[in-house]
CSV table of C-alpha atoms in Angstrom, one decimal:
chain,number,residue,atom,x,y,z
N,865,UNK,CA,96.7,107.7,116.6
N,866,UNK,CA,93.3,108.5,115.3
N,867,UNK,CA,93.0,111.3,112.9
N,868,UNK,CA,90.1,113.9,111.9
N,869,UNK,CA,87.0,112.2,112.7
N,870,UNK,CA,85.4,115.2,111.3
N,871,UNK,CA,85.9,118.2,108.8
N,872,UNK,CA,88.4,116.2,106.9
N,873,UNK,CA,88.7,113.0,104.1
N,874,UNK,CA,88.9,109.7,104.4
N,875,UNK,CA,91.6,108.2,102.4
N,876,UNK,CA,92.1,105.4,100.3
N,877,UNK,CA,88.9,105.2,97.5
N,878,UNK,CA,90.1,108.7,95.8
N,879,UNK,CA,86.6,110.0,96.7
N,880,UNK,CA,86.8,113.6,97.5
N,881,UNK,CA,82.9,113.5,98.4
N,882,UNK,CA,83.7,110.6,101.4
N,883,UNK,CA,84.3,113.3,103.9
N,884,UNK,CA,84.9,111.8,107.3
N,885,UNK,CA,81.3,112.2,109.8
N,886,UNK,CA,81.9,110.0,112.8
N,887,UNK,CA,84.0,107.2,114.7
N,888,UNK,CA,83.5,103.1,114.1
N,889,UNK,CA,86.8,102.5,115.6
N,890,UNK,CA,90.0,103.6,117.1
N,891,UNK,CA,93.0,104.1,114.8
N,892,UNK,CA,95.7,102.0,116.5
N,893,UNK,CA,100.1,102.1,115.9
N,894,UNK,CA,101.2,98.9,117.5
N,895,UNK,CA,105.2,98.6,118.1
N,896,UNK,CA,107.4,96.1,117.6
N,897,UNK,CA,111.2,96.0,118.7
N,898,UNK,CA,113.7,93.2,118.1
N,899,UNK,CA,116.9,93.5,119.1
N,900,UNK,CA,120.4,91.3,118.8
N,901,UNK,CA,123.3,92.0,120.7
N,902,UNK,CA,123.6,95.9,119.3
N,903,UNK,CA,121.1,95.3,116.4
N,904,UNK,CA,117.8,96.4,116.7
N,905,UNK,CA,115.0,96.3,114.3
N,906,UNK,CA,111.5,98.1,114.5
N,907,UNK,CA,108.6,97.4,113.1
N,908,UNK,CA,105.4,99.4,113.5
N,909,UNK,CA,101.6,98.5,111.6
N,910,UNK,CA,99.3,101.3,111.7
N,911,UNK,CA,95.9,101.6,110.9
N,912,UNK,CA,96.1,104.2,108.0
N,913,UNK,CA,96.2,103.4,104.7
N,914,UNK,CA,99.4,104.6,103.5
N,915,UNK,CA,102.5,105.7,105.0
N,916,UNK,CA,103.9,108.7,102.8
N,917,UNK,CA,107.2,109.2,102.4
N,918,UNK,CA,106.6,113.0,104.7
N,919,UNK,CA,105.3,110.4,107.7
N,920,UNK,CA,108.2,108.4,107.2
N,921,UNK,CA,110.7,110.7,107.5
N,922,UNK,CA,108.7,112.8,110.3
N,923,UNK,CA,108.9,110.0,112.1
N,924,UNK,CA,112.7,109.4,111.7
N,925,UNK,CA,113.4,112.9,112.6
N,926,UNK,CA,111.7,112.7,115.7
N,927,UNK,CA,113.5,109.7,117.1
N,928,UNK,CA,116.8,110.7,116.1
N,929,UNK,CA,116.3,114.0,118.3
N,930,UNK,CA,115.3,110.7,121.4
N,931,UNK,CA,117.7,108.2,120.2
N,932,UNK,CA,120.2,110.0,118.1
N,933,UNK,CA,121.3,107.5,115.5
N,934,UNK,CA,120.0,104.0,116.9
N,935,UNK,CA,117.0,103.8,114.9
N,936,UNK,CA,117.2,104.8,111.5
N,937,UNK,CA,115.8,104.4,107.7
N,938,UNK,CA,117.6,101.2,107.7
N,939,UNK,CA,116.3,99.5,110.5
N,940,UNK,CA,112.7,101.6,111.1
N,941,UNK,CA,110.0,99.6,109.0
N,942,UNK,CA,106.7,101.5,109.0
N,943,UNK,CA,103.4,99.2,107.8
N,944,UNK,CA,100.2,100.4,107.1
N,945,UNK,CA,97.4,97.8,107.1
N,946,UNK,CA,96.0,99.6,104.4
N,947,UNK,CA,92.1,100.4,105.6
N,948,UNK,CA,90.2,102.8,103.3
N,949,UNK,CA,88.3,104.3,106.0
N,950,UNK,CA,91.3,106.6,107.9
N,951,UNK,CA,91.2,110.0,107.3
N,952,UNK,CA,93.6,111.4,104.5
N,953,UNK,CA,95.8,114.6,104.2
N,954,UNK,CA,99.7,113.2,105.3
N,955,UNK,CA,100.7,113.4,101.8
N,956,UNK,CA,103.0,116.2,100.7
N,957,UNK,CA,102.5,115.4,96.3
N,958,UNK,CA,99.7,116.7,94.8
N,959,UNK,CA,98.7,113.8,93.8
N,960,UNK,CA,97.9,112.0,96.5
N,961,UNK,CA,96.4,115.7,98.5
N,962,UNK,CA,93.7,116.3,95.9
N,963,UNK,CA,91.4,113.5,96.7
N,964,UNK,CA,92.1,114.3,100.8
N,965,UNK,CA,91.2,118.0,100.1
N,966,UNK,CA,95.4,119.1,100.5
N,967,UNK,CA,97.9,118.3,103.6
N,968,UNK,CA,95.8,117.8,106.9
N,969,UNK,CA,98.4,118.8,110.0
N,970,UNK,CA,96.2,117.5,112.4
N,971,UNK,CA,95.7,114.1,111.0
N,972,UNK,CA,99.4,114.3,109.9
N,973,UNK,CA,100.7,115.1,113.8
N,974,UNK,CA,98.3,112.4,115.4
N,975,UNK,CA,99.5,109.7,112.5
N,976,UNK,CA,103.4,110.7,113.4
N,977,UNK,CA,102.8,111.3,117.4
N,978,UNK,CA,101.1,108.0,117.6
N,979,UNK,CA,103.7,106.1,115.6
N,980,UNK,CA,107.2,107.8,117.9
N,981,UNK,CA,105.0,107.1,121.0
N,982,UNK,CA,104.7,103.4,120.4
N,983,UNK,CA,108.2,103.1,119.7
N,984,UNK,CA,108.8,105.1,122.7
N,985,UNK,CA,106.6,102.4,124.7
N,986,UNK,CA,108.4,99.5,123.4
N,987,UNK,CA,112.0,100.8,123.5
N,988,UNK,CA,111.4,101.6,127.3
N,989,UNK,CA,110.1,98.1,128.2
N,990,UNK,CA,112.8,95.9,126.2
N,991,UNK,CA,112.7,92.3,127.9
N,992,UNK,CA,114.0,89.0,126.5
N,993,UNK,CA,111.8,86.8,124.7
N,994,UNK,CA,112.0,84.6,121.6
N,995,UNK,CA,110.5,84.8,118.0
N,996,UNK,CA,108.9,81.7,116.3
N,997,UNK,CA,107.2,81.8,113.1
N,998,UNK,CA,104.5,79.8,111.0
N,999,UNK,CA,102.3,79.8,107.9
N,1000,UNK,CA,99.3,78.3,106.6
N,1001,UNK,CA,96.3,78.3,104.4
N,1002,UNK,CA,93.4,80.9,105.4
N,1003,UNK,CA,90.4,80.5,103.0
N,1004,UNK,CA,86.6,82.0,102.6
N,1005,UNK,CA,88.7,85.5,104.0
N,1006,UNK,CA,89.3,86.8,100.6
N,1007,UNK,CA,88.4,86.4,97.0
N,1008,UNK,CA,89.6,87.8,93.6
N,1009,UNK,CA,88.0,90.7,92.6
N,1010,UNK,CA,88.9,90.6,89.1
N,1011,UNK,CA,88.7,87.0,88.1
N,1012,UNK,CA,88.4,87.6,84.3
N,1013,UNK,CA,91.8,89.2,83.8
N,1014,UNK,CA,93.4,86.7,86.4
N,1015,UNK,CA,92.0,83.9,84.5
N,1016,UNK,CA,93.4,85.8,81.1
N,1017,UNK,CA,96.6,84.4,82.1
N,1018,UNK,CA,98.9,82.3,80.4
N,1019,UNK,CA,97.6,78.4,81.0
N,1020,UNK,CA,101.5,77.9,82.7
N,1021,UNK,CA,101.1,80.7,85.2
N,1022,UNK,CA,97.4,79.3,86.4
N,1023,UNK,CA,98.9,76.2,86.9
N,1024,UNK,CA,101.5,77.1,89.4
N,1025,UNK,CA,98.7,78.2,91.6
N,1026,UNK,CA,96.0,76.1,94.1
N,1027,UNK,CA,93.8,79.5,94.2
N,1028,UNK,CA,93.4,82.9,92.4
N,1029,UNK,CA,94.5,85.0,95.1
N,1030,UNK,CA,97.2,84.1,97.9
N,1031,UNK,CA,95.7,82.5,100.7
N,1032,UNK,CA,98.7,81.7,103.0
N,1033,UNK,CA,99.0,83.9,106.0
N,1034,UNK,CA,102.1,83.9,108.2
N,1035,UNK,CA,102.3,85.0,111.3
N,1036,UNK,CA,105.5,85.9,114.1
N,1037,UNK,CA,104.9,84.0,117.5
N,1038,UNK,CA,106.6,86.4,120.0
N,1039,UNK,CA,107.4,85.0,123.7
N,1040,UNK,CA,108.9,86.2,126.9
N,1041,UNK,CA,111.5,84.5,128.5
N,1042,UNK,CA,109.0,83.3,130.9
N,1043,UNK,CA,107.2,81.9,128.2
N,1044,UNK,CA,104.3,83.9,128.1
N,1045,UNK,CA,102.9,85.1,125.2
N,1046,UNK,CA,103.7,88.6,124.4
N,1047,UNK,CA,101.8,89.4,120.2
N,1048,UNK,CA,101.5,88.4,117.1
N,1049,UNK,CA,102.2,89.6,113.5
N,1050,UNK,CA,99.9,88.5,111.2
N,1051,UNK,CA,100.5,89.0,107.5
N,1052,UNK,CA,97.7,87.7,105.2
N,1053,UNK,CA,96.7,89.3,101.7
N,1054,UNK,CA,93.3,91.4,101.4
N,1055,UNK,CA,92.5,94.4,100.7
N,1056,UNK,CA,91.2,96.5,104.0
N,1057,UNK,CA,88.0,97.3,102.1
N,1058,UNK,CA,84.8,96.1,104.0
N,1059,UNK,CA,83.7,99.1,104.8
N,1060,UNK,CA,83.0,100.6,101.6
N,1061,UNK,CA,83.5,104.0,99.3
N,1062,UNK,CA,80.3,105.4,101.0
N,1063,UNK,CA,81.4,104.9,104.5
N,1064,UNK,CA,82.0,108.1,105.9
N,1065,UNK,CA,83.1,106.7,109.5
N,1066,UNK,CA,86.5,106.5,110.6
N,1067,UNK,CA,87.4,102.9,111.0
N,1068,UNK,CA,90.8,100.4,110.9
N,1069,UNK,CA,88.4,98.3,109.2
N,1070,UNK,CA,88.7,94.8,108.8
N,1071,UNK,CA,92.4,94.4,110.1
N,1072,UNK,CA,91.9,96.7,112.9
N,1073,UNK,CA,88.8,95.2,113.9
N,1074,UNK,CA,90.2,91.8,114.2
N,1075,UNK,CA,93.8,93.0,116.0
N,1076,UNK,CA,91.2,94.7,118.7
N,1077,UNK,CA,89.2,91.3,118.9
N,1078,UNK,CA,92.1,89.0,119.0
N,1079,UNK,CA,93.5,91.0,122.0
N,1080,UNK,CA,90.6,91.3,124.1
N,1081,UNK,CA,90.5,87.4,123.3
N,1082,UNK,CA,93.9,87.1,125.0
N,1083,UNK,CA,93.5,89.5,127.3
N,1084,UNK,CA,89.6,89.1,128.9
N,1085,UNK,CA,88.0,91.4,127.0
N,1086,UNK,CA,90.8,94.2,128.0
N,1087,UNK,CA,90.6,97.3,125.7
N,1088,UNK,CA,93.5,97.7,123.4
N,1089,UNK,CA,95.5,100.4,125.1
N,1090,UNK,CA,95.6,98.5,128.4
N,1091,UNK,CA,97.1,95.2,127.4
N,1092,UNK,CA,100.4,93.6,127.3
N,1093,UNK,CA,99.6,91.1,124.6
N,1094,UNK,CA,99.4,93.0,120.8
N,1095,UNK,CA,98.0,91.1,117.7
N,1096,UNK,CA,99.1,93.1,114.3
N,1097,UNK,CA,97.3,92.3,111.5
N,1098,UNK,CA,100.2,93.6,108.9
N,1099,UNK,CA,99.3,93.3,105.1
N,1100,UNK,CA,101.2,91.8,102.5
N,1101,UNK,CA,100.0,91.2,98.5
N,1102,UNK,CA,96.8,92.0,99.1
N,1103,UNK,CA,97.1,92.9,94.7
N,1104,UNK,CA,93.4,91.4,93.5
N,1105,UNK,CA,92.0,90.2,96.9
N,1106,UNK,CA,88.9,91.4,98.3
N,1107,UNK,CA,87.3,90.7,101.1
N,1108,UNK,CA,83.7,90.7,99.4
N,1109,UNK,CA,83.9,86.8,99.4
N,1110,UNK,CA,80.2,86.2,98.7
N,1111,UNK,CA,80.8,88.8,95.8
N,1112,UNK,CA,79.3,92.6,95.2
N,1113,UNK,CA,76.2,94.2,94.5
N,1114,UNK,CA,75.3,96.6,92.7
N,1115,UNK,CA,73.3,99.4,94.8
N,1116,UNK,CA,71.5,101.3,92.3
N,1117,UNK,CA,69.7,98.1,90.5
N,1118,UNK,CA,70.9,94.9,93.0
N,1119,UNK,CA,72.4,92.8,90.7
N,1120,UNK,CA,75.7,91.2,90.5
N,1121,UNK,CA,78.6,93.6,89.1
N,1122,UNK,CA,79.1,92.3,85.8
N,1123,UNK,CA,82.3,89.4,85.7
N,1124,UNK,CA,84.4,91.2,83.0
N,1125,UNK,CA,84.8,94.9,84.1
N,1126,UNK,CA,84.1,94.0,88.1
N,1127,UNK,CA,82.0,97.6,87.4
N,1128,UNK,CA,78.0,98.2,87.9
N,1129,UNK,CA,77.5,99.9,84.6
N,1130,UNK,CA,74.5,101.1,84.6
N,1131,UNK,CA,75.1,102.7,87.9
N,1132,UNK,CA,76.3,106.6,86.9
N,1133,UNK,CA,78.1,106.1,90.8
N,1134,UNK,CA,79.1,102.5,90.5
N,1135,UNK,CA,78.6,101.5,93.8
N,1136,UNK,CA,78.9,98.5,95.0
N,1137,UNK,CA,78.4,96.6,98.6
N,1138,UNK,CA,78.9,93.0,99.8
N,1139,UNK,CA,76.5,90.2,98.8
N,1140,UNK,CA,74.5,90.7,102.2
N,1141,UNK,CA,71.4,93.1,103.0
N,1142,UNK,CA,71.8,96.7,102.4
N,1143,UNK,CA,72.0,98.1,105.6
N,1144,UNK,CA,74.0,95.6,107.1
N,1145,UNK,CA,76.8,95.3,103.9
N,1146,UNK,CA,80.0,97.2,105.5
N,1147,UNK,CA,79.3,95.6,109.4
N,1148,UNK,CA,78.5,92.2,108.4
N,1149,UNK,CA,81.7,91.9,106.2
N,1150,UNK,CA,83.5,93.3,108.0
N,1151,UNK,CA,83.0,90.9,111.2
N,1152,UNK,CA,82.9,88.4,108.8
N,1153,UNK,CA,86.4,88.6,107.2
N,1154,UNK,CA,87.5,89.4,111.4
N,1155,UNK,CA,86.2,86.1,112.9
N,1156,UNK,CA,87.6,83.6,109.7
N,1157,UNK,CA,90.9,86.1,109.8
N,1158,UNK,CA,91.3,85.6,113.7
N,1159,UNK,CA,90.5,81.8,113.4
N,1160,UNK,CA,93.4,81.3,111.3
N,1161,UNK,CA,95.6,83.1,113.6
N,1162,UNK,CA,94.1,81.4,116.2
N,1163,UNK,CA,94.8,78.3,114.5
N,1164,UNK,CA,98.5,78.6,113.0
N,1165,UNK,CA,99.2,80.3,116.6
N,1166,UNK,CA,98.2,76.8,118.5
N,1167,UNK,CA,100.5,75.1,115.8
N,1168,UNK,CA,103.4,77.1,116.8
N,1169,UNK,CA,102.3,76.2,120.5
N,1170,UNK,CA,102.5,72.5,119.8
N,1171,UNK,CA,105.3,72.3,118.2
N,1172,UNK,CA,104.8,71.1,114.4
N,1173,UNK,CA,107.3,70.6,112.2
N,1174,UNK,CA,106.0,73.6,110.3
N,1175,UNK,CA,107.1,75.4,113.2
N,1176,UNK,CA,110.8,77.3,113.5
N,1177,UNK,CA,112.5,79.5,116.3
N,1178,UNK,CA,113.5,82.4,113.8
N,1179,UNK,CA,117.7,82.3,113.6
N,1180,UNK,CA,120.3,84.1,112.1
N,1181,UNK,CA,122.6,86.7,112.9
N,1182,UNK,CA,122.3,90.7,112.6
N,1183,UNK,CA,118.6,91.3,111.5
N,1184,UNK,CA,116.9,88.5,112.6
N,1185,UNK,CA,116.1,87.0,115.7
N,1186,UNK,CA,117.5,83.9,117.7
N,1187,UNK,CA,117.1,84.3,121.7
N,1188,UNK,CA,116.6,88.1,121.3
N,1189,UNK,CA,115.5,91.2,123.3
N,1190,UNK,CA,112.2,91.4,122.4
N,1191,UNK,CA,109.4,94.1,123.2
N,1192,UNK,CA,106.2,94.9,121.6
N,1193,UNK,CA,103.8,97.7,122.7
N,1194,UNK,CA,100.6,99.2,121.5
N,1195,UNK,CA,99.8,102.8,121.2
N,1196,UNK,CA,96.7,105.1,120.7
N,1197,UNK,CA,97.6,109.0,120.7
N,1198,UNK,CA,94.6,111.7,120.7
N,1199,UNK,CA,95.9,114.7,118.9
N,1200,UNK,CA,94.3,117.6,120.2
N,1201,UNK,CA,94.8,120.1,117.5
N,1202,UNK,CA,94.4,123.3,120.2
N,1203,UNK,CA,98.1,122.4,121.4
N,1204,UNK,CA,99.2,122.6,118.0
């Protein structure tokens, strides 16, 4: 589903001057249908940084012209990852367009054509499976990136908390009825920001770097659009949380940005990279946040494999899951804007 890679925005800094000039990677929709009896829910993370309310309801259109009225607004979730680096111009309020440079069709057609095609993939390969899920603590993948306002909290609200930024992440174990493993839903708070406001490469950043790397991991080395297994890495209160764990720099002068405004002052630009050498501040990080991120799925995923108490089958009736139809596909779509 990747957008503009060229002549377009990136979206997600409010830079109008980060102006998209190459590829890092792919922009990925990976799909997600679970069904009960005659319930069915879909859930779909993109690599994009918002999903505007025009996407949302492009995309419900198009699927009631496949499906009629199975899947709707009720049961249709759509979750972007959040990444800063894909291009922008799928909003339809002003207020959003102007830092995009206005509506973008092309970017807007391959967002929504990748989206209905994933759901297309997964509705036509339904098979039974189960859905287990999990949580635990993932730490040195995020940090808070305003410390002195979190610590201007009342003394009773920092004491109900181990950290300053959430560090549990929970994840969805899904299996097919022949017990093999079929993806995983990750959802752990940080912001999708290791590639920084003067990248001008298209990228899923952090969270699409590490569902690619955790699939290939499960898959030997397969690329994304050929495998059957799909790691999501979906967001969740990513508020205050950065991924700069080693804290930021300030390019013009190379200090630290100051602790009470998180700003580099005396930088007319205030830009800012990762505590690590200049050239390598957006890569490094961003691997970085991947391998500790795709540890700690690695790690709550073997606990759901053996079996801690920690672990549950999901139940329930309607919307959630007990021994359920189960599907989950992965789709890239290359919008060529000549067939628009």
């Amino acid at each position: 589903m990747t957008g503009l890679v060229s002549e377009g925005a990136l979206y997600g800094y409010a830079r109008p001057n980060q102006d998209a000039r190459g590829l890092h990677i792919r922009q990925f929709a990976r799909a997600f249908i679970f069904q009960v009896e005659e319930s069915h829910v879909v859930v779909v993370v993109s690599d994009v940084c918002m999903i505007t309310q025009a996407l949302h309801k492009e995309v419900l259109e198009r699927l009631a012209m496949l499906y009629g009225d199975l899947y709707r607004q009720d049961n249709v979730m759509l979750l972007p990852q959040h990444t800063h680096s894909s291009p922008g111009g799928m909003h339809t309020y002003f207020m959003y367009q102007a830092p995009s440079q206005g509506f973008i069709n092309e970017t807007f057609m391959a967002y929504t054509d990748g989206i209905v095609k994933a759901i297309q993939r997964a509705h036509d390969r339904l098979q039974e499976g189960e859905v287990y899920v999990n949580s635990g603590e993932l730490l040195d993948a995020s940090d808070n990136r305003s410390p002195y306002a979190y610590y201007n909290n009342p003394e009773e609200e920092l004491a109900r908390y181990t950290h300053n930024t959430d560090k549990e992440m929970t994840i969805l174990k899904i299996k097919g009825s022949n017990d093999d493993d079929l993806g995983v839903i990750s959802f752990f708070p940080v912001h999708t920001t290791s590639m920084k406001n003067y990248n001008h490469l298209v990228s899923g950043d952090n969270k699409g770097y590490a569902s690619q790397m955790f699939e290939r991991n499960m898959t030997e080395g397969m690329y994304p659009i050929n495998t059957s297994f799909v790691a999501a890495f979906a967001q969740s209160a990513e508020g205050d949380a950065t991924p700069n764990t080693g804290g930021s720099l300030c390019n013009g002068t190379n200090d630290m940005c100051t602790y009470n405004t998180s700003t580099c002052p005396e930088d007319p630009n205030d830009l800012k990279r990762p505590n690590f050498p200049a050239y390598l501040a957006r890569f490094t990080v961003c691997a970085r946040v991947v391998k500790v991120a795709a540890s700690g799925v690695y790690d709550v995923n073997m606990r759901l494999t053996t079996a801690l108490p920690k672990t549950n089958k999901v139940k329930g009736k309607t919307h959630t899951i007990t021994k359920a139809d189960v599907y989950v596909a992965q789709f890239v779509f290359e919008h060529n804007p000549s067939e628009s």
